[in-house]
Coordinates of N, CA and C in Angstrom, one line a residue:
M1 N 94.8 94.6 99.0 CA 95.0 94.8 97.5 C 96.5 95.3 97.5
S2 N 97.3 95.9 96.4 CA 98.5 96.0 96.3 C 98.9 97.5 96.5
E3 N 100.3 97.9 96.4 CA 100.8 99.3 96.6 C 100.2 100.0 95.6
G4 N 100.2 101.4 95.7 CA 100.0 102.3 94.8 C 98.7 102.5 94.5
F5 N 97.9 103.3 93.8 CA 96.7 103.3 93.7 C 95.8 102.2 93.7
P6 N 94.9 102.4 93.9 CA 93.6 101.1 94.7 C 93.5 100.3 93.3
E7 N 93.6 99.0 93.7 CA 92.7 98.2 93.0 C 91.3 97.5 93.0
T8 N 90.7 98.0 93.6 CA 89.3 97.8 94.3 C 88.9 98.8 93.2
G9 N 87.3 98.5 93.4 CA 86.2 98.7 92.3 C 85.5 99.8 93.2
Y10 N 86.0 100.3 94.0 CA 85.0 101.2 94.9 C 84.8 103.0 94.3
G11 N 83.7 103.4 94.8 CA 83.9 104.7 93.9 C 82.3 105.1 93.6
S12 N 82.3 106.4 93.1 CA 81.0 106.9 92.8 C 80.9 108.2 92.4
E13 N 80.0 108.4 91.5 CA 79.7 109.8 90.8 C 79.3 111.0 92.0
E14 N 78.5 110.2 92.9 CA 77.8 111.4 93.8 C 78.4 110.8 95.1
S15 N 78.6 111.8 96.3 CA 78.8 111.5 97.7 C 77.9 110.7 98.4
G16 N 76.6 110.6 97.9 CA 75.9 109.4 98.6 C 75.4 109.7 99.8
T17 N 75.3 111.4 100.0 CA 74.4 111.8 101.1 C 73.2 111.8 101.2
E18 N 72.4 111.8 102.0 CA 70.8 111.9 102.2 C 70.3 110.4 101.6
G19 N 71.3 109.6 101.5 CA 70.4 108.1 101.8 C 70.9 107.8 100.1
I20 N 71.3 108.8 99.5 CA 71.3 108.2 98.0 C 72.3 107.1 97.8
R21 N 72.1 106.1 96.8 CA 73.0 105.4 96.7 C 73.8 105.6 95.6
P22 N 75.2 105.9 95.9 CA 76.1 106.1 94.4 C 76.2 105.2 93.4
D23 N 76.1 105.7 92.5 CA 76.6 104.9 91.4 C 78.2 104.3 91.2
R24 N 78.7 103.4 91.2 CA 79.9 102.8 91.8 C 80.4 102.2 90.4
E25 N 79.4 101.6 89.5 CA 79.7 100.5 88.4 C 81.0 101.1 87.7
G26 N 80.7 102.1 87.1 CA 82.0 102.9 86.1 C 83.5 102.7 86.8
Q27 N 83.5 102.9 87.9 CA 84.8 102.6 88.7 C 85.4 100.8 88.7
A28 N 84.2 100.1 88.9 CA 84.3 98.6 88.8 C 84.9 98.1 87.6
E29 N 83.9 98.8 86.7 CA 84.2 98.1 84.9 C 85.7 98.8 84.8
A30 N 86.1 99.7 85.3 CA 87.6 100.1 84.8 C 88.4 99.1 85.5
F31 N 88.4 98.5 86.8 CA 89.0 97.8 87.1 C 89.0 96.3 86.5
D32 N 87.9 96.2 86.3 CA 87.4 94.8 85.4 C 88.5 94.9 84.4
A33 N 88.6 96.1 83.7 CA 89.5 95.8 82.5 C 90.6 96.2 82.8
I34 N 91.3 96.6 83.6 CA 92.8 96.4 84.3 C 92.9 95.2 84.3
G35 N 92.6 94.4 85.1 CA 92.5 93.1 85.3 C 94.3 92.6 86.4
D36 N 94.9 91.7 86.2 CA 95.9 91.5 86.7 C 97.3 92.7 86.2
R37 N 97.0 93.6 85.5 CA 97.9 94.3 84.6 C 98.2 95.6 86.0
Y38 N 97.3 95.5 87.1 CA 97.4 96.2 88.0 C 98.7 95.7 88.8
D39 N 98.9 94.3 89.0 CA 100.2 93.7 89.7 C 101.1 94.0 89.0
E40 N 101.5 94.0 87.4 CA 102.5 94.3 87.0 C 103.0 95.6 86.9
A41 N 101.8 96.6 87.4 CA 102.6 97.8 87.6 C 102.8 98.4 88.5
F42 N 102.5 97.7 89.8 CA 103.0 97.8 91.0 C 103.4 96.3 91.8
P43 N 104.8 95.9 91.1 CA 105.2 95.1 91.7 C 105.6 95.3 93.1
Y44 N 106.4 96.1 93.5 CA 106.5 96.1 95.0 C 105.9 96.6 96.3
K45 N 105.9 96.2 97.1 CA 104.9 96.3 97.9 C 105.3 95.8 99.2
K46 N 106.1 96.6 100.1 CA 107.0 96.8 101.0 C 106.3 97.4 102.0
G47 N 105.5 98.5 101.7 CA 104.7 99.0 102.8 C 103.4 98.1 103.4
Q48 N 102.9 97.6 101.9 CA 101.8 96.3 102.2 C 101.9 95.5 102.6
L49 N 103.1 94.8 102.5 CA 103.6 93.6 102.8 C 103.8 93.7 104.5
A50 N 104.6 94.9 104.7 CA 104.8 95.1 106.4 C 103.7 95.3 107.1
A51 N 102.4 96.3 106.8 CA 101.2 96.2 107.4 C 100.4 94.9 107.3
A52 N 100.9 94.2 106.8 CA 100.0 92.8 106.6 C 100.8 91.9 107.7
E53 N 102.2 91.8 107.9 CA 103.0 90.8 108.8 C 102.8 92.1 110.2
W54 N 102.6 92.9 110.1 CA 102.0 93.8 111.4 C 100.6 92.6 111.9
L55 N 99.8 92.7 111.3 CA 98.6 92.3 111.7 C 98.6 90.6 112.1
I56 N 99.8 90.0 111.2 CA 100.0 88.4 111.5 C 100.5 88.3 112.9
G57 N 101.7 89.1 113.1 CA 102.5 89.3 114.7 C 101.1 89.3 115.7
A58 N 100.1 90.0 115.3 CA 99.4 90.6 116.4 C 98.2 89.6 116.9
L59 N 97.8 88.4 115.9 CA 96.5 88.0 115.5 C 97.0 86.3 116.1
P60 N 95.9 85.9 116.5 CA 96.7 84.5 116.9 C 95.8 83.3 115.6
A61 N 96.6 82.3 115.7 CA 96.1 81.7 114.6 C 94.3 81.3 113.7
G62 N 93.9 81.6 113.2 CA 92.4 81.6 112.9 C 91.9 82.4 113.1
S63 N 92.3 83.4 113.5 CA 91.7 84.8 113.6 C 90.9 85.2 112.0
R64 N 89.5 86.2 112.0 CA 89.0 86.3 110.7 C 89.4 88.0 110.6
V65 N 89.8 87.6 109.1 CA 90.4 88.9 108.7 C 89.5 89.6 107.4
L66 N 89.2 90.7 107.5 CA 88.4 91.2 106.2 C 89.5 91.9 105.7
D67 N 89.8 92.0 104.4 CA 90.3 92.1 103.2 C 89.5 93.1 102.3
L68 N 89.4 94.3 102.4 CA 88.6 95.2 102.2 C 89.1 96.2 100.9
G69 N 88.3 95.4 99.9 CA 89.2 96.0 98.5 C 89.9 95.1 98.3
C70 N 89.6 93.9 98.1 CA 90.9 93.1 97.7 C 91.5 92.8 96.3
G71 N 91.1 93.2 95.7 CA 91.3 93.0 94.5 C 91.8 91.8 93.5
T72 N 92.6 91.4 93.4 CA 93.1 90.0 92.9 C 93.6 89.4 93.9
G73 N 93.5 89.2 95.1 CA 94.1 88.9 96.4 C 95.5 88.7 96.8
L74 N 96.5 89.5 95.7 CA 97.7 89.5 95.9 C 98.0 91.0 96.5
P75 N 98.8 91.1 97.5 CA 99.7 90.0 98.0 C 99.0 90.0 99.6
T76 N 97.8 90.4 99.6 CA 97.3 90.2 100.9 C 96.6 89.2 101.4
A77 N 95.7 89.0 100.8 CA 94.9 87.5 101.1 C 95.8 86.7 101.3
R78 N 96.4 86.1 100.1 CA 97.7 85.2 99.7 C 98.4 85.2 101.5
Q79 N 99.1 86.3 101.7 CA 100.2 86.8 102.4 C 99.5 86.1 104.0
L80 N 98.2 86.3 104.3 CA 97.3 86.4 105.7 C 96.9 84.4 105.4
V81 N 96.2 84.4 104.5 CA 96.0 82.9 104.6 C 97.3 82.1 105.2
E82 N 98.3 82.2 103.8 CA 99.5 81.5 104.5 C 100.1 81.4 105.9
A83 N 99.6 82.3 106.6 CA 99.7 82.6 107.9 C 98.9 81.9 108.8
G84 N 97.8 81.3 108.3 CA 97.1 80.7 109.2 C 95.6 81.5 109.4
L85 N 95.7 82.5 109.1 CA 94.3 83.4 109.5 C 93.4 82.6 108.1
E86 N 91.9 83.4 108.9 CA 91.0 82.9 108.1 C 90.7 84.5 107.3
V87 N 90.4 84.3 106.0 CA 90.0 85.5 105.5 C 89.0 85.7 104.6
V88 N 88.6 86.3 104.4 CA 87.3 87.0 103.6 C 87.3 88.5 102.8
G89 N 87.9 88.2 101.7 CA 87.4 89.7 100.6 C 86.8 89.7 99.9
V90 N 86.6 91.4 100.1 CA 85.4 91.9 99.3 C 85.9 92.6 98.3
D91 N 85.2 93.3 97.1 CA 85.3 94.0 96.2 C 84.4 94.4 95.3
L92 N 83.8 95.1 94.6 CA 82.8 95.6 93.6 C 83.4 95.0 92.0
S93 N 84.8 94.8 91.8 CA 85.1 94.5 90.3 C 84.9 92.8 90.2
R94 N 84.2 93.0 89.5 CA 83.8 91.5 89.3 C 85.2 90.6 88.8
G95 N 86.0 91.3 87.6 CA 87.0 90.6 87.3 C 88.1 90.3 88.6
M96 N 88.2 91.4 89.1 CA 89.2 91.2 90.6 C 88.8 89.8 91.3
V97 N 87.5 90.0 91.7 CA 87.2 89.0 92.6 C 87.5 87.3 91.9
E98 N 87.3 87.4 90.3 CA 87.6 86.0 89.8 C 89.0 85.6 89.9
L99 N 90.1 86.8 89.7 CA 91.5 86.6 89.9 C 91.4 86.0 91.1
A100 N 90.9 86.7 92.5 CA 91.2 86.5 93.5 C 91.2 84.8 93.7
R101 N 89.6 84.7 93.3 CA 89.3 83.2 93.8 C 90.5 82.0 93.2
Q102 N 91.4 82.7 92.1 CA 92.0 81.6 91.3 C 93.2 81.8 92.0
Y103 N 93.3 83.0 92.3 CA 95.1 82.7 92.9 C 95.0 82.9 94.7
V104 N 93.8 82.6 95.5 CA 94.1 82.5 96.6 C 92.9 81.7 96.9
P105 N 92.6 80.5 96.6 CA 91.6 79.5 96.9 C 91.0 79.1 98.1
R106 N 91.9 79.2 99.1 CA 91.4 79.1 100.4 C 91.1 80.2 101.3
A107 N 91.0 81.5 100.6 CA 90.2 82.4 101.1 C 88.7 82.3 100.4
T108 N 87.9 83.2 101.2 CA 86.4 83.4 100.5 C 86.5 85.0 99.8
F109 N 86.0 84.7 98.9 CA 85.8 86.4 98.3 C 84.4 86.5 98.1
H110 N 83.9 87.8 97.9 CA 82.2 88.4 97.7 C 82.5 89.4 96.9
R111 N 81.3 89.7 95.7 CA 81.5 90.9 94.9 C 80.3 91.8 95.7
L112 N 80.7 92.6 96.4 CA 80.0 93.5 97.0 C 80.0 94.7 97.1
D113 N 79.3 95.9 97.5 CA 79.7 97.2 97.5 C 79.5 97.3 99.1
I114 N 80.8 98.3 99.2 CA 81.3 98.5 100.4 C 79.9 99.2 101.4
A115 N 78.6 99.5 100.8 CA 77.6 100.1 101.6 C 76.7 99.2 102.1
D116 N 77.2 97.7 101.3 CA 76.6 96.6 101.9 C 76.4 96.0 103.1
L117 N 77.9 96.4 103.9 CA 78.9 95.6 104.7 C 78.0 95.9 106.2
G118 N 77.7 96.9 106.6 CA 77.2 97.7 107.4 C 76.0 96.9 108.2
A119 N 75.8 97.3 109.5 CA 74.7 96.5 110.2 C 73.2 96.7 109.7
D120 N 72.9 97.6 108.5 CA 71.8 97.9 108.0 C 71.5 97.2 107.0
G121 N 73.1 96.8 106.4 CA 73.1 96.6 105.1 C 72.5 94.7 104.7
P122 N 72.3 94.9 103.3 CA 71.8 93.2 103.2 C 72.9 92.0 103.1
H123 N 74.0 92.7 103.6 CA 75.1 91.4 103.4 C 76.0 91.6 104.8
D124 N 75.3 90.6 105.7 CA 76.6 90.8 107.0 C 77.2 89.5 107.1
L125 N 78.5 89.9 106.9 CA 79.8 89.2 107.0 C 80.1 88.8 108.1
G126 N 79.3 88.9 109.2 CA 79.8 88.7 110.9 C 80.9 89.6 111.3
R127 N 81.7 89.6 111.9 CA 82.4 90.4 113.1 C 83.6 89.7 113.0
F128 N 84.6 90.6 112.7 CA 86.5 90.2 112.2 C 87.1 90.7 113.6
D129 N 88.0 89.9 113.2 CA 89.5 90.3 114.7 C 90.1 91.7 113.8
A130 N 90.3 91.7 112.7 CA 91.1 92.7 111.8 C 90.4 92.7 110.4
V131 N 90.8 94.2 109.9 CA 90.3 94.7 108.7 C 91.5 95.5 108.4
A132 N 91.8 94.8 106.7 CA 93.2 95.2 105.8 C 91.9 96.3 105.0
A133 N 92.3 97.6 104.8 CA 91.8 98.6 103.5 C 93.2 99.3 103.2
F134 N 94.0 98.2 102.1 CA 94.9 99.1 101.5 C 94.4 99.7 100.5
F135 N 94.4 100.8 100.2 CA 94.4 101.6 99.2 C 92.9 101.6 98.4
S136 N 91.8 101.4 99.4 CA 90.7 100.8 98.9 C 89.7 102.2 99.2
L137 N 90.0 103.0 100.3 CA 89.2 104.1 100.7 C 89.5 104.9 99.6
L138 N 90.5 105.0 98.9 CA 90.7 106.4 97.8 C 89.7 106.1 96.9
M139 N 89.0 105.2 96.9 CA 88.1 105.1 95.7 C 86.8 106.3 95.9
L140 N 86.6 106.4 97.1 CA 85.8 107.3 97.7 C 85.7 108.3 97.7
P141 N 84.5 109.3 97.5 CA 84.4 110.7 97.4 C 84.7 111.0 98.9
R142 N 85.4 111.8 99.4 CA 85.9 112.4 100.6 C 84.6 111.9 101.7
G143 N 83.2 112.5 101.3 CA 82.0 112.9 102.4 C 81.8 111.7 102.4
E144 N 82.1 110.5 101.9 CA 81.5 109.3 102.6 C 82.8 108.5 103.7
I145 N 84.0 108.8 103.7 CA 85.1 108.1 104.1 C 84.7 108.2 105.7
P146 N 84.5 109.1 106.2 CA 84.3 109.0 107.7 C 82.7 108.0 108.2
G147 N 82.1 107.8 107.3 CA 81.3 106.7 107.4 C 81.6 105.2 107.2
V148 N 82.3 105.2 106.5 CA 83.2 103.9 106.1 C 83.9 103.5 107.3
L149 N 84.8 104.5 107.8 CA 85.7 104.4 108.8 C 84.9 104.0 110.1
R150 N 83.8 104.8 110.3 CA 82.9 104.2 111.5 C 82.1 102.7 111.0
M151 N 81.8 102.1 109.9 CA 81.3 101.3 109.4 C 82.4 100.1 110.0
I152 N 83.5 100.5 109.6 CA 84.7 99.4 109.7 C 84.7 99.3 111.1
H153 N 85.0 100.2 111.7 CA 84.7 100.1 113.6 C 83.9 99.1 114.2
D154 N 82.6 99.1 113.6 CA 81.6 98.3 114.0 C 81.8 97.0 113.4
L155 N 82.4 96.6 112.3 CA 82.7 95.6 111.9 C 83.7 94.8 112.9
L156 N 84.3 95.2 113.6 CA 85.5 94.9 114.5 C 85.0 94.3 115.9
V157 N 85.7 93.5 116.2 CA 85.2 92.9 117.8 C 86.1 93.9 118.6
P158 N 86.0 93.9 119.8 CA 86.6 95.0 120.6 C 87.9 94.9 121.0
G159 N 88.6 95.8 120.9 CA 90.1 95.9 120.5 C 90.7 95.2 119.0
G160 N 89.4 95.3 118.1 CA 89.9 94.7 116.7 C 91.0 95.5 116.1
L161 N 91.8 94.8 115.3 CA 92.9 95.7 114.5 C 92.5 96.3 113.2
F162 N 92.9 97.4 112.6 CA 92.3 98.0 111.0 C 94.0 98.7 110.4
A163 N 94.0 98.0 109.8 CA 95.6 98.6 108.7 C 94.8 99.4 107.7
L164 N 95.6 100.4 107.7 CA 94.6 101.5 106.3 C 96.2 101.8 105.6
S165 N 95.9 102.2 104.7 CA 97.0 102.4 103.5 C 95.8 103.9 102.6
M166 N 96.6 104.4 102.3 CA 96.0 105.9 101.3 C 97.2 106.9 101.2
V167 N 96.8 107.1 99.8 CA 98.0 107.8 99.3 C 97.9 109.4 99.7
E168 N 98.6 110.5 99.9 CA 98.9 111.6 100.6 C 98.4 112.6 99.4
A169 N 97.3 113.3 99.3 CA 97.2 114.0 98.3 C 95.8 114.5 98.9
D170 N 95.6 116.0 98.7 CA 94.7 116.9 99.3 C 93.6 116.9 98.2
V171 N 93.0 115.6 97.8 CA 92.3 115.6 96.4 C 90.7 115.2 97.0
D172 N 89.7 115.4 96.3 CA 88.2 115.1 96.5 C 87.8 114.3 95.3
Y173 N 87.8 113.3 95.1 CA 87.4 112.6 94.0 C 87.6 113.1 92.5
F174 N 88.9 113.3 92.3 CA 89.7 113.8 91.6 C 89.7 112.6 90.1
T175 N 89.7 113.4 89.5 CA 89.7 112.0 87.6 C 91.1 112.2 87.6
I176 N 91.6 110.9 87.6 CA 93.1 110.6 86.5 C 92.9 109.6 85.5
P177 N 94.1 109.6 85.1 CA 94.3 108.5 83.8 C 94.8 107.5 84.7
F178 N 94.6 106.2 84.6 CA 95.3 104.7 85.4 C 95.3 103.9 84.3
L179 N 96.1 103.4 84.2 CA 96.2 102.1 83.1 C 95.5 101.9 81.9
G180 N 95.6 103.3 81.5 CA 94.8 103.2 79.9 C 93.0 103.3 80.2
N181 N 92.9 103.6 81.9 CA 91.4 103.7 81.9 C 91.3 105.1 82.9
T182 N 90.1 105.6 83.3 CA 90.0 106.6 83.8 C 89.2 106.2 85.3
I183 N 89.7 106.8 86.5 CA 89.1 106.6 87.9 C 88.9 107.8 88.8
R184 N 88.8 107.8 89.6 CA 88.5 109.1 90.4 C 88.9 108.3 91.6
V185 N 89.9 109.4 92.3 CA 90.2 109.3 93.9 C 90.4 110.4 94.6
S186 N 90.4 109.9 96.0 CA 90.3 110.9 97.1 C 91.6 110.9 98.1
G187 N 91.8 111.7 98.6 CA 93.1 111.7 99.5 C 93.0 112.6 100.8
Y188 N 94.0 112.4 101.5 CA 94.3 113.4 102.9 C 95.5 113.8 103.1
L189 N 95.5 114.6 103.3 CA 97.1 115.1 104.0 C 97.1 114.6 105.5
R190 N 98.6 114.2 105.7 CA 98.9 113.0 106.6 C 98.1 113.4 107.7
D191 N 98.0 114.6 108.6 CA 97.6 115.1 109.8 C 95.9 114.9 109.4
D192 N 95.3 114.9 108.5 CA 93.7 115.2 108.2 C 93.4 113.5 108.1
L193 N 94.4 112.5 108.2 CA 94.0 111.3 108.0 C 93.8 110.7 109.0
R194 N 94.9 111.1 109.9 CA 95.2 110.9 111.4 C 94.2 111.2 112.0
Q195 N 93.5 112.6 112.0 CA 92.3 113.0 112.6 C 90.9 112.0 112.4
A196 N 90.4 112.3 110.9 CA 89.6 110.9 110.5 C 89.7 109.8 111.1
I197 N 91.2 108.9 111.3 CA 90.7 107.5 111.8 C 90.6 107.9 113.5
E198 N 91.2 109.1 114.0 CA 90.6 108.7 115.3 C 89.2 109.6 116.0
E199 N 88.8 110.0 115.2 CA 87.3 110.5 115.3 C 86.5 109.5 114.9
A200 N 86.7 108.4 114.3 CA 86.3 107.1 114.2 C 86.2 106.2 115.2
D201 N 87.0 106.7 116.3 CA 87.3 106.1 117.7 C 88.5 104.8 117.2
F202 N 89.8 105.2 116.8 CA 90.6 104.0 116.4 C 91.6 105.0 117.1
E203 N 92.5 104.4 117.8 CA 94.2 104.6 118.3 C 94.9 104.1 116.8
V204 N 95.9 105.0 116.5 CA 96.8 104.9 115.8 C 98.1 104.5 116.6
V205 N 98.5 103.2 116.4 CA 99.7 102.3 117.0 C 100.8 102.9 116.2
E206 N 100.6 102.5 115.1 CA 101.8 103.0 114.1 C 101.8 103.6 113.2
E207 N 102.9 104.7 112.3 CA 102.6 105.0 111.0 C 103.7 105.0 110.5
S208 N 103.7 105.2 109.2 CA 104.8 105.0 108.2 C 104.6 105.4 106.9
S209 N 105.5 106.0 106.1 CA 105.2 106.3 104.9 C 106.3 105.8 104.0
Y210 N 105.8 105.8 102.5 CA 106.9 105.1 101.1 C 106.7 106.2 100.5
T211 N 108.0 106.7 99.6 CA 107.6 107.3 98.2 C 107.7 106.2 97.2
Y212 N 106.4 106.2 96.3 CA 106.5 104.8 95.6 C 106.3 105.6 93.6
A213 N 106.9 104.7 93.1 CA 106.8 105.3 91.3 C 106.2 103.7 90.8
P214 N 105.0 103.8 90.3 CA 104.7 102.5 89.5 C 105.7 102.3 88.6
E215 N 106.1 101.2 87.9 CA 106.7 100.5 87.2 C 106.1 100.9 85.7
I216 N 104.9 100.3 85.4 CA 104.3 100.6 83.9 C 102.8 101.1 84.2
S217 N 102.8 102.6 84.4 CA 101.6 103.5 85.0 C 101.4 104.8 84.2
D218 N 100.6 105.6 84.1 CA 100.4 107.0 84.0 C 100.4 107.7 85.1
V219 N 100.7 107.0 86.4 CA 100.3 107.8 87.7 C 101.9 108.3 88.1
P220 N 102.0 109.2 88.6 CA 103.1 110.0 88.9 C 103.4 109.5 90.6
P221 N 105.1 109.3 90.6 CA 105.5 109.7 91.8 C 104.1 109.3 93.3
E222 N 104.3 108.5 94.4 CA 103.4 109.0 94.9 C 103.7 108.6 96.9
E223 N 103.3 109.4 97.4 CA 103.6 109.0 99.0 C 102.7 108.7 99.4
Q224 N 102.9 107.2 99.9 CA 101.9 106.1 100.3 C 101.9 106.2 101.8
L225 N 101.0 106.5 102.7 CA 100.6 106.4 104.0 C 100.2 105.3 104.7
F226 N 100.6 104.4 105.9 CA 100.4 103.0 106.4 C 99.9 103.8 107.9
L227 N 98.8 103.1 108.4 CA 98.5 103.2 109.8 C 97.8 102.1 110.4
N228 N 98.7 101.8 111.1 CA 98.1 100.3 111.9 C 97.8 100.9 113.2
C229 N 96.4 100.4 113.4 CA 95.1 101.3 114.2 C 94.5 100.2 114.8
A230 N 94.0 100.2 116.2 CA 93.2 99.4 117.0 C 92.0 100.1 117.3
R231 N 90.9 99.5 117.6 CA 89.6 99.9 117.8 C 89.8 100.3 119.2
H232 N 89.0 101.0 119.5 CA 89.0 101.6 121.3 C 87.9 100.3 121.6
G233 N 87.8 100.0 122.8 CA 86.4 99.5 123.2 C 86.5 98.3 122.8

């Protein structure tokens, strides 16, 4: 996905605890409406491009990479495919997936809920050498994020890589206006995010941050956190 607040449709009205499946469709519909205006609002992608380059430099050609919350496929899926990697993208927004298939025809894209990707879910996409989740976990309530991090851990082969980005903010499923729509977002403070990653059995290999102001957006400047991680074991 792109720099800035997330381009994926993940999110819910409830935390999804006790086995209750959250309703994410409202979030997805907002991103259906936004379409490629997202890329216009967030044209500068320094942090995201650098994190994907870290994956490219560490992975052999042909490695499988999951772009979790792929949005329009720009820039990440295209960047990874052009580097010779096998890319599978997942997003809940139908409109974003359709754009991704147009923009990056050499990758494979699925419209799927993040909850369906685990070992017990109905859509087993196999195991991956790396996962990229650029701003997509922002769309989840905080109560769901630790479980999703563990699911990502299980989707990776031993020693697999995980590139994560979040916006630094102490909020839990907070409603914001976004490109003429309304979405909900969650965030962590820097130390709390690192703790959540380490508790999911990842090692943080590199960490960086960028202050980012969207070009055409009602979202204020934000501090973006990028963590390059490796799965233990």
